[in-house]
PDB file of C-alpha atoms in Angstrom:
ATOM      1  CA  UNK A 182     -20.439-132.436  27.440  1.00 46.00           C
ATOM      2  CA  UNK A 183     -19.086-128.770  28.878  1.00 50.00           C
ATOM      3  CA  UNK A 184     -18.557-128.474  33.086  1.00 49.00           C
ATOM      4  CA  UNK A 185     -21.675-126.225  33.285  1.00 51.00           C
ATOM      5  CA  UNK A 186     -23.912-128.989  31.810  1.00 48.00           C
ATOM      6  CA  UNK A 187     -22.559-131.839  33.982  1.00 65.00           C
ATOM      7  CA  UNK A 188     -24.675-132.775  37.163  1.00 72.00           C
ATOM      8  CA  UNK A 189     -22.476-132.274  40.466  1.00 82.00           C
ATOM      9  CA  UNK A 190     -21.158-135.465  41.683  1.00 91.00           C
ATOM     10  CA  UNK A 191     -21.672-134.653  45.178  1.00 93.00           C
ATOM     11  CA  UNK A 192     -25.555-134.492  45.579  1.00 94.00           C
ATOM     12  CA  UNK A 193     -25.387-138.269  44.086  1.00 95.00           C
ATOM     13  CA  UNK A 194     -23.090-139.875  46.258  1.00 96.00           C
ATOM     14  CA  UNK A 195     -25.470-138.027  48.850  1.00 97.00           C
ATOM     15  CA  UNK A 196     -28.322-139.976  47.605  1.00 97.00           C
ATOM     16  CA  UNK A 197     -26.685-143.118  47.005  1.00 97.00           C
ATOM     17  CA  UNK A 198     -25.049-143.582  50.443  1.00 97.00           C
ATOM     18  CA  UNK A 199     -28.148-142.078  52.133  1.00 97.00           C
ATOM     19  CA  UNK A 200     -30.268-144.761  50.377  1.00 97.00           C
ATOM     20  CA  UNK A 201     -27.750-147.403  51.609  1.00 97.00           C
ATOM     21  CA  UNK A 202     -28.559-145.816  54.877  1.00 96.00           C
ATOM     22  CA  UNK A 203     -32.019-146.575  54.788  1.00 97.00           C
ATOM     23  CA  UNK A 204     -31.708-149.820  53.734  1.00 97.00           C
ATOM     24  CA  UNK A 205     -29.241-151.015  56.374  1.00 95.00           C
ATOM     25  CA  UNK A 206     -31.399-149.086  59.107  1.00 95.00           C
ATOM     26  CA  UNK A 207     -34.115-150.803  58.111  1.00 95.00           C
ATOM     27  CA  UNK A 208     -32.303-154.220  58.173  1.00 95.00           C
ATOM     28  CA  UNK A 209     -31.328-153.687  61.273  1.00 93.00           C
ATOM     29  CA  UNK A 210     -34.808-152.491  62.854  1.00 94.00           C
ATOM     30  CA  UNK A 211     -36.614-155.605  61.063  1.00 94.00           C
ATOM     31  CA  UNK A 212     -34.408-158.468  61.666  1.00 92.00           C
ATOM     32  CA  UNK A 213     -34.564-160.651  64.805  1.00 91.00           C
ATOM     33  CA  UNK A 214     -31.494-160.863  66.625  1.00 87.00           C
ATOM     34  CA  UNK A 215     -29.519-157.265  65.207  1.00 86.00           C
ATOM     35  CA  UNK A 216     -29.506-156.239  68.935  1.00 87.00           C
ATOM     36  CA  UNK A 217     -31.699-153.299  67.831  1.00 90.00           C
ATOM     37  CA  UNK A 218     -34.725-154.975  66.414  1.00 90.00           C
ATOM     38  CA  UNK A 219     -37.944-152.632  66.664  1.00 90.00           C
ATOM     39  CA  UNK A 220     -36.294-150.299  68.849  1.00 90.00           C
ATOM     40  CA  UNK A 221     -37.092-146.539  67.903  1.00 92.00           C
ATOM     41  CA  UNK A 222     -33.887-145.125  67.638  1.00 90.00           C
ATOM     42  CA  UNK A 223     -33.264-147.120  64.430  1.00 91.00           C
ATOM     43  CA  UNK A 224     -37.201-146.400  63.423  1.00 94.00           C
ATOM     44  CA  UNK A 225     -35.906-142.300  63.905  1.00 94.00           C
ATOM     45  CA  UNK A 226     -32.465-143.218  61.794  1.00 95.00           C
ATOM     46  CA  UNK A 227     -34.315-144.789  58.992  1.00 96.00           C
ATOM     47  CA  UNK A 228     -36.273-141.248  58.980  1.00 96.00           C
ATOM     48  CA  UNK A 229     -33.298-139.534  59.138  1.00 96.00           C
ATOM     49  CA  UNK A 230     -31.550-141.416  56.397  1.00 97.00           C
ATOM     50  CA  UNK A 231     -34.429-141.037  53.943  1.00 97.00           C
ATOM     51  CA  UNK A 232     -33.952-136.731  54.835  1.00 97.00           C
ATOM     52  CA  UNK A 233     -30.419-137.076  53.574  1.00 97.00           C
ATOM     53  CA  UNK A 234     -31.499-138.732  50.580  1.00 97.00           C
ATOM     54  CA  UNK A 235     -34.145-136.135  49.735  1.00 97.00           C
ATOM     55  CA  UNK A 236     -31.337-133.419  50.870  1.00 96.00           C
ATOM     56  CA  UNK A 237     -29.392-134.879  47.786  1.00 95.00           C
ATOM     57  CA  UNK A 238     -32.077-134.535  45.599  1.00 95.00           C
ATOM     58  CA  UNK A 239     -32.369-130.973  46.315  1.00 94.00           C
ATOM     59  CA  UNK A 240     -28.888-130.434  46.306  1.00 93.00           C
ATOM     60  CA  UNK A 241     -28.905-131.518  42.877  1.00 92.00           C
ATOM     61  CA  UNK A 242     -30.728-128.883  41.998  1.00 90.00           C
ATOM     62  CA  UNK A 243     -30.183-126.229  44.061  1.00 85.00           C
ATOM     63  CA  UNK A 244     -26.813-124.658  43.120  1.00 73.00           C
ATOM     64  CA  UNK A 245     -26.672-121.176  44.536  1.00 78.00           C
ATOM     65  CA  UNK A 246     -28.242-119.063  47.000  1.00 87.00           C
ATOM     66  CA  UNK A 247     -29.969-119.417  50.438  1.00 91.00           C
ATOM     67  CA  UNK A 248     -31.551-122.447  48.892  1.00 91.00           C
ATOM     68  CA  UNK A 249     -28.262-124.408  48.517  1.00 92.00           C
ATOM     69  CA  UNK A 250     -26.867-123.022  51.605  1.00 94.00           C
ATOM     70  CA  UNK A 251     -29.619-124.267  54.086  1.00 95.00           C
ATOM     71  CA  UNK A 252     -30.172-127.860  52.679  1.00 95.00           C
ATOM     72  CA  UNK A 253     -26.195-127.863  52.577  1.00 95.00           C
ATOM     73  CA  UNK A 254     -26.385-127.033  56.264  1.00 96.00           C
ATOM     74  CA  UNK A 255     -29.069-129.042  57.221  1.00 96.00           C
ATOM     75  CA  UNK A 256     -27.463-131.985  55.490  1.00 96.00           C
ATOM     76  CA  UNK A 257     -24.025-131.459  57.332  1.00 97.00           C
ATOM     77  CA  UNK A 258     -26.543-131.231  60.496  1.00 97.00           C
ATOM     78  CA  UNK A 259     -28.530-134.178  59.399  1.00 96.00           C
ATOM     79  CA  UNK A 260     -25.412-136.472  58.769  1.00 97.00           C
ATOM     80  CA  UNK A 261     -24.042-135.746  61.852  1.00 97.00           C
ATOM     81  CA  UNK A 262     -26.596-136.170  64.322  1.00 96.00           C
ATOM     82  CA  UNK A 263     -27.328-140.202  61.951  1.00 96.00           C
ATOM     83  CA  UNK A 264     -23.734-140.521  62.467  1.00 96.00           C
ATOM     84  CA  UNK A 265     -24.095-140.202  66.212  1.00 96.00           C
ATOM     85  CA  UNK A 266     -26.851-142.292  66.271  1.00 94.00           C
ATOM     86  CA  UNK A 267     -25.325-144.994  64.640  1.00 94.00           C
ATOM     87  CA  UNK A 268     -22.802-145.295  66.831  1.00 95.00           C
ATOM     88  CA  UNK A 269     -25.120-145.708  69.663  1.00 93.00           C
ATOM     89  CA  UNK A 270     -27.041-148.016  67.851  1.00 91.00           C
ATOM     90  CA  UNK A 271     -23.607-149.900  67.314  1.00 92.00           C
ATOM     91  CA  UNK A 272     -24.680-150.095  63.414  1.00 92.00           C
ATOM     92  CA  UNK A 273     -20.738-149.616  62.048  1.00 94.00           C
ATOM     93  CA  UNK A 274     -21.621-150.367  58.511  1.00 95.00           C
ATOM     94  CA  UNK A 275     -24.531-147.444  58.795  1.00 95.00           C
ATOM     95  CA  UNK A 276     -22.099-144.962  60.141  1.00 96.00           C
ATOM     96  CA  UNK A 277     -19.580-145.944  57.323  1.00 97.00           C
ATOM     97  CA  UNK A 278     -22.509-145.313  55.186  1.00 97.00           C
ATOM     98  CA  UNK A 279     -23.032-141.793  56.633  1.00 97.00           C
ATOM     99  CA  UNK A 280     -19.492-141.007  56.602  1.00 97.00           C
ATOM    100  CA  UNK A 281     -19.768-141.421  52.906  1.00 97.00           C
ATOM    101  CA  UNK A 282     -22.439-138.526  52.960  1.00 97.00           C
ATOM    102  CA  UNK A 283     -20.689-136.168  54.691  1.00 97.00           C
ATOM    103  CA  UNK A 284     -17.961-136.962  51.932  1.00 97.00           C
ATOM    104  CA  UNK A 285     -20.460-136.390  49.247  1.00 96.00           C
ATOM    105  CA  UNK A 286     -21.513-133.060  50.883  1.00 96.00           C
ATOM    106  CA  UNK A 287     -17.861-131.855  50.751  1.00 95.00           C
ATOM    107  CA  UNK A 288     -17.641-132.667  47.173  1.00 94.00           C
ATOM    108  CA  UNK A 289     -21.173-130.703  46.764  1.00 92.00           C
ATOM    109  CA  UNK A 290     -19.309-127.754  48.533  1.00 88.00           C
ATOM    110  CA  UNK A 291     -16.179-127.885  46.568  1.00 88.00           C
ATOM    111  CA  UNK A 292     -17.310-128.512  43.314  1.00 81.00           C
ATOM    112  CA  UNK A 293     -20.635-126.904  42.693  1.00 68.00           C
ATOM    113  CA  UNK A 294     -21.401-124.793  39.867  1.00 61.00           C
ATOM    114  CA  UNK A 295     -20.375-121.387  39.691  1.00 56.00           C
ATOM    115  CA  UNK A 296     -23.004-118.755  37.871  1.00 50.00           C
ATOM    116  CA  UNK A 297     -22.684-115.139  36.813  1.00 47.00           C
ATOM    117  CA  UNK A 298     -23.687-113.172  40.008  1.00 52.00           C
ATOM    118  CA  UNK A 299     -22.084-115.783  42.623  1.00 52.00           C
ATOM    119  CA  UNK A 300     -19.795-114.188  44.753  1.00 54.00           C
ATOM    120  CA  UNK A 301     -16.530-116.518  45.371  1.00 48.00           C
TER     121      UNK A 301
END
């Protein structure tokens, strides 16, 4: 398998960590005695974690151009917002998952495929 035909690792990391964020925030939202059961902020974090999974899917196919940069920037902003919401909700495991999303975004940026016409 050549380097060009391989799929980048970063978007996969984003999707897996984002899915973990969905599960962790859904657990905190639905389980009694977590301290944030039924809180609107926890419901918002579920939605933002789903958006990070979708962002990973889009980054997996978009390898260059404005679409890549738009969704990469939206992913960074979404991860930072979700990270701060996890802090305010005292959801430490969720914060760990979102930090892994940020690592995946960094991997996506550093290992993205270069094609003819890309400017370094």
